[in-house]
PDB file of C-alpha atoms in Angstrom:
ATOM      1  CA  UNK A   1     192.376  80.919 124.839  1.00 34.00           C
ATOM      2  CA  UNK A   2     191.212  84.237 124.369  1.00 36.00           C
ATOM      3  CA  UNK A   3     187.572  85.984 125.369  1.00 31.00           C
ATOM      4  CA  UNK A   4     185.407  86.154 122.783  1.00 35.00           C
ATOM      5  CA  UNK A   5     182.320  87.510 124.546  1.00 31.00           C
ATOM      6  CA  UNK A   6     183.059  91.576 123.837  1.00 34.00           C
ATOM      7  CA  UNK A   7     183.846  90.965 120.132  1.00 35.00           C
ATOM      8  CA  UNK A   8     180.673  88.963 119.569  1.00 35.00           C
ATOM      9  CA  UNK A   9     179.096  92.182 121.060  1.00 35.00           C
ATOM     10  CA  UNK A  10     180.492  94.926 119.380  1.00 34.00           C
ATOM     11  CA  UNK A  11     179.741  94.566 115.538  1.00 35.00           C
ATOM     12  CA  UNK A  12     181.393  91.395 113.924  1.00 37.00           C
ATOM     13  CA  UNK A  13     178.917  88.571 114.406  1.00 41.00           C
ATOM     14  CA  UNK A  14     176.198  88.211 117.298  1.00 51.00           C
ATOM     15  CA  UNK A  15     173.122  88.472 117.783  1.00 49.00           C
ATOM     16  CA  UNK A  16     169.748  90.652 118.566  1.00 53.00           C
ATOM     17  CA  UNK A  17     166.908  89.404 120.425  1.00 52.00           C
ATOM     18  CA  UNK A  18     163.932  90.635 118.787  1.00 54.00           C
ATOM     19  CA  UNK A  19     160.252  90.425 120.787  1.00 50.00           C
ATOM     20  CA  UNK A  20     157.300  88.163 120.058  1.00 51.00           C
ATOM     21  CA  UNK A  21     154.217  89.779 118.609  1.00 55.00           C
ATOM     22  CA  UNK A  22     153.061  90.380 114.523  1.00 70.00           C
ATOM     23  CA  UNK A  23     155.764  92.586 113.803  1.00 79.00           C
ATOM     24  CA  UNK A  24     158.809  93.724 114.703  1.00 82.00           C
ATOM     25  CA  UNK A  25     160.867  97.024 114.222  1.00 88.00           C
ATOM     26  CA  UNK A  26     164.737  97.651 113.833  1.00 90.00           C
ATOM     27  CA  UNK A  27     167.176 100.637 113.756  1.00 92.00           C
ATOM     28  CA  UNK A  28     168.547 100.551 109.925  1.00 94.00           C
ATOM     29  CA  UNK A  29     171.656 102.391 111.103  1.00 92.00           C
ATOM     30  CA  UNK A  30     173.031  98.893 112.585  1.00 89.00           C
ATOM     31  CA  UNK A  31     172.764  97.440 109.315  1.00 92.00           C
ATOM     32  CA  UNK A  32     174.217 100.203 107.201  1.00 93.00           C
ATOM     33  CA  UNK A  33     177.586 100.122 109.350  1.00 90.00           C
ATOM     34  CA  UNK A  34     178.534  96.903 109.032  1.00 91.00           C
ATOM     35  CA  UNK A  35     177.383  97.279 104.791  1.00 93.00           C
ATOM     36  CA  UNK A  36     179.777 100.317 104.763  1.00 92.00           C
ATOM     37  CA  UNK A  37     183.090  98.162 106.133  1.00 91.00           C
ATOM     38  CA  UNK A  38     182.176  95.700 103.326  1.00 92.00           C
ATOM     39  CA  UNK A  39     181.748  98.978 100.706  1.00 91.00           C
ATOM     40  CA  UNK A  40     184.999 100.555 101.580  1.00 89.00           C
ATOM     41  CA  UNK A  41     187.444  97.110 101.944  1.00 87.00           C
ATOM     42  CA  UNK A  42     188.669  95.379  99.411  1.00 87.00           C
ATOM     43  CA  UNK A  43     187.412  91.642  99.903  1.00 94.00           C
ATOM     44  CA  UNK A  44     186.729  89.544  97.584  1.00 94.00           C
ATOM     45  CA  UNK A  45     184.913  86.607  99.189  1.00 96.00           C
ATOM     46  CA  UNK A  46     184.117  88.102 102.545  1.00 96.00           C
ATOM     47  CA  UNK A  47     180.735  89.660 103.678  1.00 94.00           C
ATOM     48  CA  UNK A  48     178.801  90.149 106.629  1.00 92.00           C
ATOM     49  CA  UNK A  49     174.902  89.164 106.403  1.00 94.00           C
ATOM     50  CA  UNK A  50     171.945  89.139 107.712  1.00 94.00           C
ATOM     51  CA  UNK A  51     169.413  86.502 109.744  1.00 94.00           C
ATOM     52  CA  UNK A  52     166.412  86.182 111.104  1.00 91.00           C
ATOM     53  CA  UNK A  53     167.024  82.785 113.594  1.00 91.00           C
ATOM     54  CA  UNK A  54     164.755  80.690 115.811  1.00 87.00           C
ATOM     55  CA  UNK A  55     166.316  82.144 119.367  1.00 85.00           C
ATOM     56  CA  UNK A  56     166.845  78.490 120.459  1.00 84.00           C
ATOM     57  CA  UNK A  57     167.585  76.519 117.807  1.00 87.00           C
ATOM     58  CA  UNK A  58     169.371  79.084 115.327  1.00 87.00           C
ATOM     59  CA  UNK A  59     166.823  77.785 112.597  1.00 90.00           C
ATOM     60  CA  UNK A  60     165.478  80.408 110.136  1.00 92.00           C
ATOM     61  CA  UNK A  61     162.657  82.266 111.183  1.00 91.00           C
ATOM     62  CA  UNK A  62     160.320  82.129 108.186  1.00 92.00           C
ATOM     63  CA  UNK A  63     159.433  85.790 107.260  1.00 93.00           C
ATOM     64  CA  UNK A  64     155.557  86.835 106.196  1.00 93.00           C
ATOM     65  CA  UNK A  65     156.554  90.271 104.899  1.00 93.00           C
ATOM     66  CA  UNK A  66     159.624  92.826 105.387  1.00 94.00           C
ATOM     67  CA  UNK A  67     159.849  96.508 104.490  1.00 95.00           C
ATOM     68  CA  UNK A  68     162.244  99.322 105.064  1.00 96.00           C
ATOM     69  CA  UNK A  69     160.254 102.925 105.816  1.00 95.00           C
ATOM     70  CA  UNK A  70     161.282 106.813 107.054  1.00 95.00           C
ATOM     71  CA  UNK A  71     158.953 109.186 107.870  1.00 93.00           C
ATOM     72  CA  UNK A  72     158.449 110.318 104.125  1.00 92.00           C
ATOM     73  CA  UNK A  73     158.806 106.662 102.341  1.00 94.00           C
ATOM     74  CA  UNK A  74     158.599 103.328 102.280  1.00 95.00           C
ATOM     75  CA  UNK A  75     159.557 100.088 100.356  1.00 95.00           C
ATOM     76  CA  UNK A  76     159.340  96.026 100.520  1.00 95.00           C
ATOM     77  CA  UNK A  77     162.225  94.583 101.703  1.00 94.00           C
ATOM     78  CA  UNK A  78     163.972  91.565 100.098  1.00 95.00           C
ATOM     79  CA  UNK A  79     164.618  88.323 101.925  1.00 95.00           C
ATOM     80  CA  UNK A  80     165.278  84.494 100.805  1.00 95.00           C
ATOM     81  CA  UNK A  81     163.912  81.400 102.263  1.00 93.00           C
ATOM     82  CA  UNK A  82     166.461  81.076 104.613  1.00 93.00           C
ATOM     83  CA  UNK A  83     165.603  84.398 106.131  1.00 94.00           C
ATOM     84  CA  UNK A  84     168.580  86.483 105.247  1.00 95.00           C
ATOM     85  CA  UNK A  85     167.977  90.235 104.435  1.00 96.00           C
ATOM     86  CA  UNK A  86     168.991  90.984 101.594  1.00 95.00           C
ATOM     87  CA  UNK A  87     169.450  95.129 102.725  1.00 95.00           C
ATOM     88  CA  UNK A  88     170.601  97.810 100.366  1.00 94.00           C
ATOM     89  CA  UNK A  89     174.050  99.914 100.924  1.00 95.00           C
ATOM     90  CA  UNK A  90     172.349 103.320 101.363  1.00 95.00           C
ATOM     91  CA  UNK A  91     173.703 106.324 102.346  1.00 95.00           C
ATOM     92  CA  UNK A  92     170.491 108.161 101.947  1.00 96.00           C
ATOM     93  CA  UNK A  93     168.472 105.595 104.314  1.00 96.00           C
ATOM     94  CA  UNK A  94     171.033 105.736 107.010  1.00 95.00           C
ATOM     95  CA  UNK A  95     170.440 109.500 107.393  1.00 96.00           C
ATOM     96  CA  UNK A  96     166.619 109.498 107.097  1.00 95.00           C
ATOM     97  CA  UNK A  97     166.822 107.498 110.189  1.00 95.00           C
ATOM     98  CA  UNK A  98     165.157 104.234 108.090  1.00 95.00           C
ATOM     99  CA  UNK A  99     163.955 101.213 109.801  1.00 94.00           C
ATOM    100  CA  UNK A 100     163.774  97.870 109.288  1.00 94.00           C
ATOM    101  CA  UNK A 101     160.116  96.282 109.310  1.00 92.00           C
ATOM    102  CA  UNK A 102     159.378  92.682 110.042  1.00 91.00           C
ATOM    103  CA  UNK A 103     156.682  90.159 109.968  1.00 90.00           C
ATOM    104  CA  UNK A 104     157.091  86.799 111.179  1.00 89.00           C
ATOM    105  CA  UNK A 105     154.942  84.507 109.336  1.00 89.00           C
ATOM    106  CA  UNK A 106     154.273  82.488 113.121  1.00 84.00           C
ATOM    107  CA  UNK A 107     154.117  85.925 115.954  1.00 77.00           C
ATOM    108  CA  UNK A 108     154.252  83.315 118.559  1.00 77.00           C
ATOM    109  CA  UNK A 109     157.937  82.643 117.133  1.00 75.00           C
ATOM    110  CA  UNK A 110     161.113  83.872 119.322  1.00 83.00           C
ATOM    111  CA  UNK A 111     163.363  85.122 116.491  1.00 87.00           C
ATOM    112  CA  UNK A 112     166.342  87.013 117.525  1.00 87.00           C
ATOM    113  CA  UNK A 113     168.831  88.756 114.779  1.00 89.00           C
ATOM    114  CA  UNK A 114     171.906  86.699 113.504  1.00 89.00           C
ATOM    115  CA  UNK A 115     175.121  88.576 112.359  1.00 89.00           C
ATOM    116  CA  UNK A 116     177.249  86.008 110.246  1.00 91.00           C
ATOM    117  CA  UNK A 117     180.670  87.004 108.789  1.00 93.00           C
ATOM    118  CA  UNK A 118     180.544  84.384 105.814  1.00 95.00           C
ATOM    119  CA  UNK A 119     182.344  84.167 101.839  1.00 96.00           C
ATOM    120  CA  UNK A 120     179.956  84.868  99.400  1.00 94.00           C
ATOM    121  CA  UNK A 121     181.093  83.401  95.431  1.00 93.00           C
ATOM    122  CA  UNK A 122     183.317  80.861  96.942  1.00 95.00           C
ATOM    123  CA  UNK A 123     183.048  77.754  95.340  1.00 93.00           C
ATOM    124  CA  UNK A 124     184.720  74.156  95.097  1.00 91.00           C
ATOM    125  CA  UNK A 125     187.147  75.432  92.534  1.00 89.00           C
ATOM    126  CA  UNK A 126     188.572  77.811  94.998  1.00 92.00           C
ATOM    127  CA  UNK A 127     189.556  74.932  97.032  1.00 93.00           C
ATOM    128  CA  UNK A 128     193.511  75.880  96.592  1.00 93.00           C
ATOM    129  CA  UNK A 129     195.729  76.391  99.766  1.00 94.00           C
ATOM    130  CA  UNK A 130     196.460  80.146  98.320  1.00 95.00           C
ATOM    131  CA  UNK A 131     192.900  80.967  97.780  1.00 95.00           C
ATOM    132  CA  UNK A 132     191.792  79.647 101.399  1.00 96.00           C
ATOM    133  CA  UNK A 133     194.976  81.759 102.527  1.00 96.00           C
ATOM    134  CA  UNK A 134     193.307  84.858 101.031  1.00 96.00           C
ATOM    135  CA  UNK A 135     190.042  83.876 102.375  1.00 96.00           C
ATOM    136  CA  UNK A 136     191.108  83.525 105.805  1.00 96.00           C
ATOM    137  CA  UNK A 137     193.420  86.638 105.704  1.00 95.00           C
ATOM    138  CA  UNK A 138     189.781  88.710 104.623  1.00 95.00           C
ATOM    139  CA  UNK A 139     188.174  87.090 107.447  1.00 94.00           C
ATOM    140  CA  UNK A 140     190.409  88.203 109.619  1.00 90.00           C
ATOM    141  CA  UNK A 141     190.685  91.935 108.520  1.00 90.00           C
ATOM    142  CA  UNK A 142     187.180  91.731 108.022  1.00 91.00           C
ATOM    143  CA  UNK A 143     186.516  90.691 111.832  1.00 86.00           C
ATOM    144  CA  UNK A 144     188.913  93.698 112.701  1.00 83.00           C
ATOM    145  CA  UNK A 145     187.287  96.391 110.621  1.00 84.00           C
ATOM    146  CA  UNK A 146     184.032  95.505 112.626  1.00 82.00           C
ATOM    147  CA  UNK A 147     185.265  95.352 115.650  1.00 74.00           C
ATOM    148  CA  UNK A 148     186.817  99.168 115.188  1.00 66.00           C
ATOM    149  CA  UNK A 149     190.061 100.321 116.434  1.00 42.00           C
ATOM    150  CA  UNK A 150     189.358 100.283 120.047  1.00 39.00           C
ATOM    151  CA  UNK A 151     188.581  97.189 120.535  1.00 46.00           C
ATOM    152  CA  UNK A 152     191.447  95.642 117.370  1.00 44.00           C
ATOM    153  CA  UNK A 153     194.622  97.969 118.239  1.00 44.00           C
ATOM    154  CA  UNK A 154     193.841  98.669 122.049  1.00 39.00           C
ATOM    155  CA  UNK A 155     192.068  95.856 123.220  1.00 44.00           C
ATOM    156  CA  UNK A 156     193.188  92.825 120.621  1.00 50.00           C
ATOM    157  CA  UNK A 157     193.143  90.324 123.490  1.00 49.00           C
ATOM    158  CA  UNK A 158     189.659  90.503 123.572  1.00 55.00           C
ATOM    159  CA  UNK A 159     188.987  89.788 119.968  1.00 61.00           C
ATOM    160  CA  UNK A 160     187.916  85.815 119.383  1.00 66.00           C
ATOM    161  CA  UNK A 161     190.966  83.573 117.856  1.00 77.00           C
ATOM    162  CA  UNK A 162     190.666  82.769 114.271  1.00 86.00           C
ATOM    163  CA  UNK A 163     192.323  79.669 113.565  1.00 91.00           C
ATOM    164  CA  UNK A 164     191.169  79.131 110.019  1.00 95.00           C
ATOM    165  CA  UNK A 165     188.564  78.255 107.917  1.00 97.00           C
ATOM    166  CA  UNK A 166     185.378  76.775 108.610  1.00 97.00           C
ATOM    167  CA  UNK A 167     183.448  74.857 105.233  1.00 97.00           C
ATOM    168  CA  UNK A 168     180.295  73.631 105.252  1.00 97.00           C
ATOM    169  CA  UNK A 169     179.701  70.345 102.243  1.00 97.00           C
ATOM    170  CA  UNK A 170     176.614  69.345 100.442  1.00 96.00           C
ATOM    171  CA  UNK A 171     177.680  65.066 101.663  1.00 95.00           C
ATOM    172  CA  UNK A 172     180.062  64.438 103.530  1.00 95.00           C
ATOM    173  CA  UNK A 173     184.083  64.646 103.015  1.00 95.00           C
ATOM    174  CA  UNK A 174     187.289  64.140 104.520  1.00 94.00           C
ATOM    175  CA  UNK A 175     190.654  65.454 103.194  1.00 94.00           C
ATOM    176  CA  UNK A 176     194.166  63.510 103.123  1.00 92.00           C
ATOM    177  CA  UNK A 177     195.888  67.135 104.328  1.00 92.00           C
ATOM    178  CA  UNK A 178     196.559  66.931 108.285  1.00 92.00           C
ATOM    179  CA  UNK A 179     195.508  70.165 108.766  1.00 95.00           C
ATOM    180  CA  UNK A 180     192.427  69.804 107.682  1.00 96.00           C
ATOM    181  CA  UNK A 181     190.393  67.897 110.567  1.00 96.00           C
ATOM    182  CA  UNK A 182     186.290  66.976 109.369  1.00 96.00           C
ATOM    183  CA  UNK A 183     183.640  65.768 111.071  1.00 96.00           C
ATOM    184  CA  UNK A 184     180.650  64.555 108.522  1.00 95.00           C
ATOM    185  CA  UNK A 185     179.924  67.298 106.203  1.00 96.00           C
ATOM    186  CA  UNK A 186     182.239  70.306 108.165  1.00 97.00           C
ATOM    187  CA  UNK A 187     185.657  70.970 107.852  1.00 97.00           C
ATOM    188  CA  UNK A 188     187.823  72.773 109.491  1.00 97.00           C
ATOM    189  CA  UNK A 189     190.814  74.208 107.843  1.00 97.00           C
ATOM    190  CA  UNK A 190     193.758  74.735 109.746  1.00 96.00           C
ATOM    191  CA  UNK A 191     196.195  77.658 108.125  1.00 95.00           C
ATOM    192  CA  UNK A 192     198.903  79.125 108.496  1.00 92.00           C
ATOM    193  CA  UNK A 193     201.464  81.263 105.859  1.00 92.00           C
ATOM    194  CA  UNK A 194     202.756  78.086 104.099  1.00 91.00           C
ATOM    195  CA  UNK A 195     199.433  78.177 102.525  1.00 94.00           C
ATOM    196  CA  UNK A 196     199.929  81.864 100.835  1.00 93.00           C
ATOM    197  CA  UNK A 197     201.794  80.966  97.766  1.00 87.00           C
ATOM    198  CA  UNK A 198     200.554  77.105  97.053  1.00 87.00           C
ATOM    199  CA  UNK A 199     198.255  76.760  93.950  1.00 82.00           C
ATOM    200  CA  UNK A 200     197.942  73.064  95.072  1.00 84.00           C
ATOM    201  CA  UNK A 201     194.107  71.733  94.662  1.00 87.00           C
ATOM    202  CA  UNK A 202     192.887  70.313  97.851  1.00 91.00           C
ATOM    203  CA  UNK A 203     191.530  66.904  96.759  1.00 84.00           C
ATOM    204  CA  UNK A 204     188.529  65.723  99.057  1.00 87.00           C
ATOM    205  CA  UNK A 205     187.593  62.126  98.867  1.00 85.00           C
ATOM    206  CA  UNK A 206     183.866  63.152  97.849  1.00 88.00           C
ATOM    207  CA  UNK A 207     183.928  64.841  94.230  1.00 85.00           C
ATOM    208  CA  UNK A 208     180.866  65.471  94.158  1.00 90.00           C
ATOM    209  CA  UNK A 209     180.105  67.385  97.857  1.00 92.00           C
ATOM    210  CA  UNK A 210     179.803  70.992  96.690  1.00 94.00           C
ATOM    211  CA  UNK A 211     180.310  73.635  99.427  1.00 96.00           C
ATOM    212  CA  UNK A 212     177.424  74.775 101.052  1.00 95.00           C
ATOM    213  CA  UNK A 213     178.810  78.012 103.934  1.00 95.00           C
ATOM    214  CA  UNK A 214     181.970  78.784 103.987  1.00 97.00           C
ATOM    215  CA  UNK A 215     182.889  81.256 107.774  1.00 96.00           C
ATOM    216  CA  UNK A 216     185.830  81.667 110.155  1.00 95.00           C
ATOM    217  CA  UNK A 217     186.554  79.079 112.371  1.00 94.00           C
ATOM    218  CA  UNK A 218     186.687  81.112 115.559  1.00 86.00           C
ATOM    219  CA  UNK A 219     188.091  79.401 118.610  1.00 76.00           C
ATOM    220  CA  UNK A 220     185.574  79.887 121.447  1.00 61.00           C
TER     221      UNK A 220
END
């Protein structure tokens, strides 16, 4: 099994405690490098995003009021009810040393920062083995990018083991495929590179679960 503690530390996923009170203030330069691996790749479902999580349960931390300011400016910041921040790819912001304002709608809350590497626009018709191939492959490179070259070509053995693909349903499924092992509404998806060239439709038993999160399934 290999460590996964470093890699959850330096850029891919992890998290950032952030302090109780009415507000709370972070760097936007964090933000904008892990937006600029997504800018300059070439992925089609994968993305890293944004959280703002209960610190012990991982629940969303409901959000009063966000904004991004520099010294000469500053404008609201757009979130969603499940407290993801919804950040802009800016250059511009990144150099005018911007920061990230937040106001948790309870300031007796202990919220912490989430980093999730997750597939954005991938629904149940993507369910082929080649398309969950590609989406695994992105993952991967995806999780490498962030991790930067260090820690991916010099110190690989301490990047987290991807074994596949992790899907989240709307009710809950199960699949005739044995390499694809689910447990209620979460499957996990077991590739490998027999997958890369099959157009065959994974059939669930449960046509009407629709998929909720799709992420890596990272052996821990």
């Amino acid at each position: 099994m290999k460590i996964n503690w470093l890699a959850a530390l330096l850029l891919a996923f992890g998290f950032i405690n952030l302090a109780h009170g009415k507000e709370f203030v972070v760097s936007y330069d964090g933000f904008y490098d892990r937006l600029k691996v997504i800018e300059k790749g070439e992925f089609e479902f994968a993305r890293v995003n944004f959280y703002v999580v209960d610190t012990a349960t991982l629940a969303p931390c409901a959000i009063a009021s966000g904004k991004i300011m520099t010294e000469k400016m500053e404008a609201p910041l757009a979130y969603t009810e499940q407290a993801q921040l919804l950040l802009p790819y800016d250059k511009k912001l990144d150099k005018d040393k911007a920061v990230v304002v937040l106001e948790p709608k309870n300031p007796q809350h202990s919220c912490q920062l989430k980093f999730q590497i997750e597939a954005e626009h991938f629904d149940s018709s993507h369910l082929t083995s080649a398309s969950l191939f590609q989406l695994h492959t992105e993952f991967d490179e995806l999780l490498s990018d962030l991790s930067g070259f260090f820690v991916s070509k010099l110190m690989s053995f301490l990047l987290p083991e991807q074994k596949g693909v992790l899907i989240e349903f709307s009710q809950p499924v199960s699949f005739s495929n044995k390499q694809i092992k689910c447990e209620d509404t979460v499957c996990k998806f077991a590739i490998d590179s027999a997958w890369q060239d099959s157009t065959m439709k994974l059939l669930s038993s449960n046509d009407r679960a629709e998929i909720v999160t799709v992420k890596p399934w990272i052996e821990k």
